[in-house]
Coordinates of N, CA and C in Angstrom, one line a residue:
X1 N -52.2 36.7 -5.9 CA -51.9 36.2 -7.2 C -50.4 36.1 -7.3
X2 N -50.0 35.3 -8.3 CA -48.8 35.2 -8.0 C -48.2 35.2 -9.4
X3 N -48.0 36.2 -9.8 CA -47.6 37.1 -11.2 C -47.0 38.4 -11.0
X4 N -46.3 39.4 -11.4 CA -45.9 40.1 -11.3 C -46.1 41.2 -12.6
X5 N -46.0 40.7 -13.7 CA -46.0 41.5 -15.0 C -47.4 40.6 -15.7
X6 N -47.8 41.8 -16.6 CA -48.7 41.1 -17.5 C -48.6 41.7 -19.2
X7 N -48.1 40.8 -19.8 CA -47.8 40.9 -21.3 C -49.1 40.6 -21.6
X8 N -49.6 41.9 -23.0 CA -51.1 41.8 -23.6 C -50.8 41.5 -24.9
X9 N -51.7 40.8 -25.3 CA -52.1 40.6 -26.8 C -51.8 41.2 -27.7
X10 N -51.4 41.2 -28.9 CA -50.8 42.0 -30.1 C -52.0 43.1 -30.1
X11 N -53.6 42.7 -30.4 CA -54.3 43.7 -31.1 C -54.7 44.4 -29.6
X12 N -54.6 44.4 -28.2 CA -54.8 44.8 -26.8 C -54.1 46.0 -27.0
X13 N -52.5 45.4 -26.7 CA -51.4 46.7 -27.1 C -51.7 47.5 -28.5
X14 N -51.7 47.6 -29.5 CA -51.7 48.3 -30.4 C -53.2 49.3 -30.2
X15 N -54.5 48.6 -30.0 CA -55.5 49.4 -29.2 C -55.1 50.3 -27.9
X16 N -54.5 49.9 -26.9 CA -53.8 50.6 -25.9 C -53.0 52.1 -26.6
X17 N -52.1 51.8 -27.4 CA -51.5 52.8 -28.0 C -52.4 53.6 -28.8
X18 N -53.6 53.3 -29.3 CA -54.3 54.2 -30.3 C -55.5 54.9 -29.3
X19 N -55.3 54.2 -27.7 CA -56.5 55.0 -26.7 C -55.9 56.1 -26.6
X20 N -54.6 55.8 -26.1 CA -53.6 56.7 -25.4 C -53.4 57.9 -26.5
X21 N -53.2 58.0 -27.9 CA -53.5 59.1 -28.8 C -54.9 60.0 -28.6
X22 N -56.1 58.9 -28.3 CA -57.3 59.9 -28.5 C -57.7 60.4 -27.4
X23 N -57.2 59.7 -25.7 CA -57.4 60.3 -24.6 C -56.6 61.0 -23.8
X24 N -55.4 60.7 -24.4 CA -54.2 61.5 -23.4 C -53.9 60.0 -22.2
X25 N -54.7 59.2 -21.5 CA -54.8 58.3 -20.9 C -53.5 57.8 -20.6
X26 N -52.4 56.9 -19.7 CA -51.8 56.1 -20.2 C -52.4 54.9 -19.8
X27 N -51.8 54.0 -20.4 CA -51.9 52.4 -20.6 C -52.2 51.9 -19.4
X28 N -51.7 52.5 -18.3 CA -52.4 51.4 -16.8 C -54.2 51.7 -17.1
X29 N -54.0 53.3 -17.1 CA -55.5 53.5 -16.5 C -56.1 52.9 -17.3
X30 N -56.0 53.2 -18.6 CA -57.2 52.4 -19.8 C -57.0 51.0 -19.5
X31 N -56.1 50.3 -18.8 CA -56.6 49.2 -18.3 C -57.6 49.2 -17.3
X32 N -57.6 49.6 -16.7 CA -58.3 49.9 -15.1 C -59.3 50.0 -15.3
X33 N -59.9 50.8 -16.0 CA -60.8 51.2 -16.8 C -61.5 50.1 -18.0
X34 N -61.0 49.5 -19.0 CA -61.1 48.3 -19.7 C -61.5 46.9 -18.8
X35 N -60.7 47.0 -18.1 CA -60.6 45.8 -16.5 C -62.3 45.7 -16.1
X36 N -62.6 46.7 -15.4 CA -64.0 47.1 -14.9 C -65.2 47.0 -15.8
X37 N -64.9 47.3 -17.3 CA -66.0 46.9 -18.2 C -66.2 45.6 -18.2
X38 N -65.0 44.9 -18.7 CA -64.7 43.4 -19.0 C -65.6 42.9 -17.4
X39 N -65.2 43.3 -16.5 CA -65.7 42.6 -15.3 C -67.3 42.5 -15.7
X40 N -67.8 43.8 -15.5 CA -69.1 43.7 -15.9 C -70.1 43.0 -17.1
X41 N -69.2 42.4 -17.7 CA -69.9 41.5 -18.9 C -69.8 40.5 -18.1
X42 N -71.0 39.8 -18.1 CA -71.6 38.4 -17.8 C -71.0 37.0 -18.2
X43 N -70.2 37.2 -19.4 CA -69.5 36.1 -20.3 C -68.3 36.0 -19.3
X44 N -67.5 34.9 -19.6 CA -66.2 34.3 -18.9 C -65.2 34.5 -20.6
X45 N -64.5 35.0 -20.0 CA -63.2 35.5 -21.4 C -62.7 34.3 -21.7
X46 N -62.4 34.1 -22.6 CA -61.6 32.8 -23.1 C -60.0 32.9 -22.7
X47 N -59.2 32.9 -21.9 CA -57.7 33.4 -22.1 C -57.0 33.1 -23.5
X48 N -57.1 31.6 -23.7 CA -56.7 31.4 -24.8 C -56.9 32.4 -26.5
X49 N -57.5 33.0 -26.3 CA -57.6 34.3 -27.2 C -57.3 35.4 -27.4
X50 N -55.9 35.5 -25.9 CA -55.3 36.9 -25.9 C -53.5 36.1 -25.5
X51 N -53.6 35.8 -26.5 CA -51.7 35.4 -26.3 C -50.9 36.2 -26.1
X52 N -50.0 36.1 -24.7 CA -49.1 36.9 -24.5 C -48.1 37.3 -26.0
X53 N -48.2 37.9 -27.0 CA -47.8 38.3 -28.2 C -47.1 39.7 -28.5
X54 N -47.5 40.4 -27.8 CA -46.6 41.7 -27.7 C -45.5 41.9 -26.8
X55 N -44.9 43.1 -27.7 CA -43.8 43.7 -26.6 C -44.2 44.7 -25.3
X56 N -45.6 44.7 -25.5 CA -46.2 45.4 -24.0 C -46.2 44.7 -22.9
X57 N -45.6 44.9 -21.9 CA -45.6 44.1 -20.5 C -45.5 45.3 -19.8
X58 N -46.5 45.1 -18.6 CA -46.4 45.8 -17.6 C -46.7 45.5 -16.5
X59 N -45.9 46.0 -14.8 CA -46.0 45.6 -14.0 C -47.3 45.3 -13.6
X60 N -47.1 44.7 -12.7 CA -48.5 44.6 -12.0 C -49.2 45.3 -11.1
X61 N -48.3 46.1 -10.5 CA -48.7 46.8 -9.0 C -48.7 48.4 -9.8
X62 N -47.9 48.4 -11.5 CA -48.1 49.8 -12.2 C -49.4 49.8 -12.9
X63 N -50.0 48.7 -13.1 CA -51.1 48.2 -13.5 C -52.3 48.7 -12.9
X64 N -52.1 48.2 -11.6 CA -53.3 48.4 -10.5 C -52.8 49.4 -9.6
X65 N -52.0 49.6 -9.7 CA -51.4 51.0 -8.8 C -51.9 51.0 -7.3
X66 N -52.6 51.9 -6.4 CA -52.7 51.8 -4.8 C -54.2 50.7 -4.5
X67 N -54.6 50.6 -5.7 CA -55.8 49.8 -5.7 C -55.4 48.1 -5.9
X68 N -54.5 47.6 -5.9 CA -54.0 46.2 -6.1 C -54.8 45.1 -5.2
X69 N -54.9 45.0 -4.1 CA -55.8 44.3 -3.7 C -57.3 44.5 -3.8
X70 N -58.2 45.4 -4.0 CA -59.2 45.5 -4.6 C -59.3 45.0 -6.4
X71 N -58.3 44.9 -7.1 CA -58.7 44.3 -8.2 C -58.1 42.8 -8.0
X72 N -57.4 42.6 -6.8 CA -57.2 41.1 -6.9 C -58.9 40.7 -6.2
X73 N -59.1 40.9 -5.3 CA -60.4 40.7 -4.5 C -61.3 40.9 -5.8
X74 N -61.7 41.9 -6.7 CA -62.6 41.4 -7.6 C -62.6 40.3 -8.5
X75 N -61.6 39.8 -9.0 CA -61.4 39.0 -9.4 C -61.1 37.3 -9.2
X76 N -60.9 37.4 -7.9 CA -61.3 36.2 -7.1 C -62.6 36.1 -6.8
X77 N -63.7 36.9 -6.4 CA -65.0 37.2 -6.4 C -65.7 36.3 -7.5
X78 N -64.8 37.2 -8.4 CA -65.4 36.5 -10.2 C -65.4 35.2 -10.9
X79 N -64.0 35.3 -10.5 CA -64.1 33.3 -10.4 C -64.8 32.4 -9.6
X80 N -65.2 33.0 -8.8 CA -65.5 32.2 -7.7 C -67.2 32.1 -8.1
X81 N -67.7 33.3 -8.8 CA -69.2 33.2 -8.9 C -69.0 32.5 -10.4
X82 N -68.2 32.7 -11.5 CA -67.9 31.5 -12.4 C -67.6 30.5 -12.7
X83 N -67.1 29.9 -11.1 CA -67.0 28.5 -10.7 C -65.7 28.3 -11.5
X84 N -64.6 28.9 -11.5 CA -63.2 28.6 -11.9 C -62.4 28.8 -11.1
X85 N -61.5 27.4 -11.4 CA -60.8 27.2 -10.0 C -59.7 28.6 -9.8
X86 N -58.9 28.2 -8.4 CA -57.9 29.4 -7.8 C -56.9 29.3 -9.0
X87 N -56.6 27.7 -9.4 CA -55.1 28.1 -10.0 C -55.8 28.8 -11.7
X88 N -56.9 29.0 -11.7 CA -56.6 29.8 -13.2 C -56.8 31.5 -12.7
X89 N -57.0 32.0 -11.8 CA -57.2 33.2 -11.7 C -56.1 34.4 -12.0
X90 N -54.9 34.2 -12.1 CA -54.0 34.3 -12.6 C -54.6 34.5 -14.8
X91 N -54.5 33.7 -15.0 CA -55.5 33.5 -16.2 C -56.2 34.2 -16.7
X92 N -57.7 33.8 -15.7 CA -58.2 35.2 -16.1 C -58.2 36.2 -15.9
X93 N -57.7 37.0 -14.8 CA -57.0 38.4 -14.6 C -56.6 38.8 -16.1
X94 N -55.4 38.0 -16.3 CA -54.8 38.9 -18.2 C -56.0 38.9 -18.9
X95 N -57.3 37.6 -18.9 CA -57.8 37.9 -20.2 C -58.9 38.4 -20.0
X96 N -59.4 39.1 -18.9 CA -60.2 40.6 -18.3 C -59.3 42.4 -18.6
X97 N -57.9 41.5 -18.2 CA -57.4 43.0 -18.9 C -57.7 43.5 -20.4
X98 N -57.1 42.4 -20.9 CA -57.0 41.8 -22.2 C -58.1 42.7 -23.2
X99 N -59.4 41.3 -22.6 CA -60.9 42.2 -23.0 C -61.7 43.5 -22.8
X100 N -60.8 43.7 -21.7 CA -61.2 45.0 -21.4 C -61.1 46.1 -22.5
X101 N -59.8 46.0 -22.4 CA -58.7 46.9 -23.3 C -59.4 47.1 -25.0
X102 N -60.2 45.9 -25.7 CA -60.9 46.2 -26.8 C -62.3 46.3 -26.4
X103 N -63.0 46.6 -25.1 CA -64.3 46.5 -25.2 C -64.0 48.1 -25.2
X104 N -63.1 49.0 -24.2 CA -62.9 49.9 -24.1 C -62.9 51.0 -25.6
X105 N -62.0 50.1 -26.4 CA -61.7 51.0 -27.8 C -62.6 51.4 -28.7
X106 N -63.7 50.1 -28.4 CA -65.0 50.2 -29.4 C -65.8 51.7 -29.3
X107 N -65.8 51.4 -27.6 CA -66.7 52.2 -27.3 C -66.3 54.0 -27.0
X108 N -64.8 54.3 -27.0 CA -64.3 55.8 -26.7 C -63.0 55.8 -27.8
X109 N -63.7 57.1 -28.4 CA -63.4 57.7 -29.7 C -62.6 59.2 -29.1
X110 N -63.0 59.7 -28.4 CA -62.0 60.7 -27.9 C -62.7 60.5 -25.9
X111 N -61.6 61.8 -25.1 CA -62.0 61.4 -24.0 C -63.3 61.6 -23.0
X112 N -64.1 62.4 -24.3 CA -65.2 62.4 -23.6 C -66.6 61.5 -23.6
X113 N -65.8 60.6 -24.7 CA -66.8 59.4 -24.4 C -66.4 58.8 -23.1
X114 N -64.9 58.4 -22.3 CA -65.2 58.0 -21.0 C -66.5 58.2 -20.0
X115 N -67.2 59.6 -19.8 CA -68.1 59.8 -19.8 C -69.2 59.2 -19.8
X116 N -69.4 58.3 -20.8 CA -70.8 57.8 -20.9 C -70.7 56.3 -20.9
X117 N -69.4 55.8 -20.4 CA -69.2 54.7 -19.7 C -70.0 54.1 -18.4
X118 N -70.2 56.1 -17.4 CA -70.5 55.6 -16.6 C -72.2 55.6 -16.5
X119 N -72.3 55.1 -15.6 CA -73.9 55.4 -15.0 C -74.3 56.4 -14.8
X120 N -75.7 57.1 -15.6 CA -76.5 58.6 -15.4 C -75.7 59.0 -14.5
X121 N -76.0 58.5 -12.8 CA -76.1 59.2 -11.7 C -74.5 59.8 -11.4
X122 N -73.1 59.2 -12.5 CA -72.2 59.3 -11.9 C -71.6 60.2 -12.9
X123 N -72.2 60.6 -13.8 CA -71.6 61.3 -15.1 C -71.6 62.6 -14.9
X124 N -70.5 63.6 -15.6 CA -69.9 64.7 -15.6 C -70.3 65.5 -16.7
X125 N -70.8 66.5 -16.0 CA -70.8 67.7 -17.2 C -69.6 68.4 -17.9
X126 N -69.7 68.2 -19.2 CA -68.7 68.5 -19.7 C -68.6 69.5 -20.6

């Protein structure tokens, strides 16, 4: 991909800041984490609905950290079974972060809802 930083949405960032109060979390991982939900919804994100609008920008490789090619490879995957072309993948990358980042908020109120994010078989006693 051929981006380096990704500036999130007004209401992304301000959710980011209010995960990071109730999980301790920072901002890459609850992407990381938001990233992987958003992947898993079946719908195609609209980009146009997450305007680069904040003063949150973050790198890309602090983003995805040692896993960078594995979230580029998913998301080329994704397009590709969505039937959207190479030059928007760039695109939808932010607005998978993007969505992620409020599907995340809905759903974890402090950090032990992370927890039940995941699948039975992979959940932690807590």
């Amino acid at each position: 991909m051929d981006f380096s930083r990704i500036r999130f949405c007004q209401e992304a960032s301000s959710k980011l800041g209010l995960l990071k109060a109730r999980t301790g979390l920072t901002p890459n991982i609850l992407s990381r984490i938001g990233f992987c939900l958003s992947m898993n919804d079946p719908s195609i994100p609209n980009p146009e609905i997450y305007p680069p609008d904040s003063d949150r920008e973050i790198d890309r490789h602090v983003l995805t950290g040692k896993w960078d090619d594995l979230f580029v490879a998913l998301i080329k995957e994704r397009c590709a079974q969505d039937k959207i072309k190479q030059e928007e993948i760039t695109n939808q990358f932010k607005a998978h972060m993007n969505r992620g980042v409020l599907l995340l908020f809905k759903r974890v109120k402090k950090v032990s809802d992370l927890n039940y994010i995941l699948p039975l078989d992979h959940r932690v006693e807590l």
